[in-house]
Coordinates of C-alpha atoms in Angstrom, one line a residue:
M373 CA -5.4 20.5 -22.5
P374 CA -2.3 18.6 -21.3
L375 CA -0.8 16.0 -23.5
G376 CA -3.0 17.0 -26.4
I377 CA -6.1 15.3 -24.9
G378 CA -9.2 17.2 -25.8
V379 CA -12.8 17.0 -24.5
P380 CA -13.9 14.2 -27.0
E381 CA -11.0 12.0 -25.9
L382 CA -11.8 12.6 -22.2
L383 CA -15.5 11.6 -22.9
I384 CA -14.4 8.4 -24.6
I385 CA -12.1 7.5 -21.7
L386 CA -14.9 8.2 -19.2
L387 CA -17.3 6.0 -21.3
V388 CA -14.8 3.2 -21.3
V389 CA -14.2 3.4 -17.6
L390 CA -17.9 3.5 -17.0
V391 CA -18.4 0.4 -19.1
I392 CA -15.6 -1.5 -17.4
F393 CA -16.3 -0.6 -13.7
G394 CA -20.0 0.2 -13.8
P395 CA -21.8 3.1 -12.3
K396 CA -21.9 1.7 -8.7
K397 CA -18.1 1.5 -8.3
L398 CA -17.2 4.9 -9.9
P399 CA -17.6 7.0 -6.6
G400 CA -15.5 4.5 -4.7
L401 CA -12.8 4.6 -7.4
G402 CA -12.8 8.4 -7.4
K403 CA -12.4 8.4 -3.6
Q404 CA -9.5 6.0 -3.7
L405 CA -7.8 7.9 -6.5
G406 CA -8.2 11.2 -4.5
T407 CA -6.9 9.6 -1.3
G408 CA -3.9 8.1 -3.1
M409 CA -3.0 11.4 -4.8
R410 CA -3.3 13.2 -1.4
E411 CA -1.0 10.7 0.3
F412 CA 1.5 10.9 -2.6
K413 CA 1.6 14.7 -2.4
D414 CA 2.0 14.6 1.4
S415 CA 4.8 12.1 1.2
I416 CA 6.6 14.3 -1.4
A417 CA 6.1 17.3 0.8
G418 CA 7.3 15.4 3.9
N419 CA 4.1 15.6 5.8
D420 CA 3.9 11.9 6.7
K421 CA 1.5 11.4 9.5
D422 CA 1.8 7.6 9.4
D423 CA 5.5 7.5 10.0
A424 CA 5.3 9.5 13.3
K425 CA 3.0 7.1 15.1
P426 CA 5.2 3.9 14.8
K427 CA 8.3 5.8 16.0
A428 CA 6.5 7.1 19.1
E429 CA 4.9 3.7 19.9
A430 CA 8.3 2.0 19.5
L431 CA 9.9 4.3 22.0
D432 CA 7.1 3.7 24.5
A433 CA 7.2 -0.1 24.1
G434 CA 10.3 -0.6 26.2
P435 CA 13.0 -3.1 25.7
E436 CA 12.4 -6.1 23.6
E437 CA 12.8 -9.6 25.0
T438 CA 15.7 -11.5 23.6
V439 CA 15.3 -15.2 22.6
T440 CA 18.3 -17.4 22.3
A441 CA 18.5 -20.3 19.9
Q442 CA 18.4 -23.8 21.2
P443 CA 20.7 -26.5 19.7
V444 CA 19.0 -28.8 17.2
E445 CA 19.4 -32.5 17.7
Q446 CA 20.7 -34.2 14.6
R447 CA 20.5 -37.9 14.0
E448 CA 22.1 -40.0 11.3
K449 CA 20.0 -41.5 8.6
T450 CA 20.0 -45.2 8.3
P451 CA 20.1 -46.8 4.8
G452 CA 16.4 -47.8 5.0
E453 CA 15.1 -44.2 5.4

């Protein structure tokens, strides 16, 4: 086993996780972990699907509207304020 972790240690870790999160949340945690690992591997390999969409949408959006700043009126404070 990697890192010197054997079957008894894995069972203890699984038992602790089961006690902390409960049996109802374990399938969701496993799914989230698998999705995160898949996204990480895809990003390492350069297979980013999410990055391609915003670039294409930004090109189709057209020119952005430019807003100019308006001057701010400043008034002097009187000693009573």
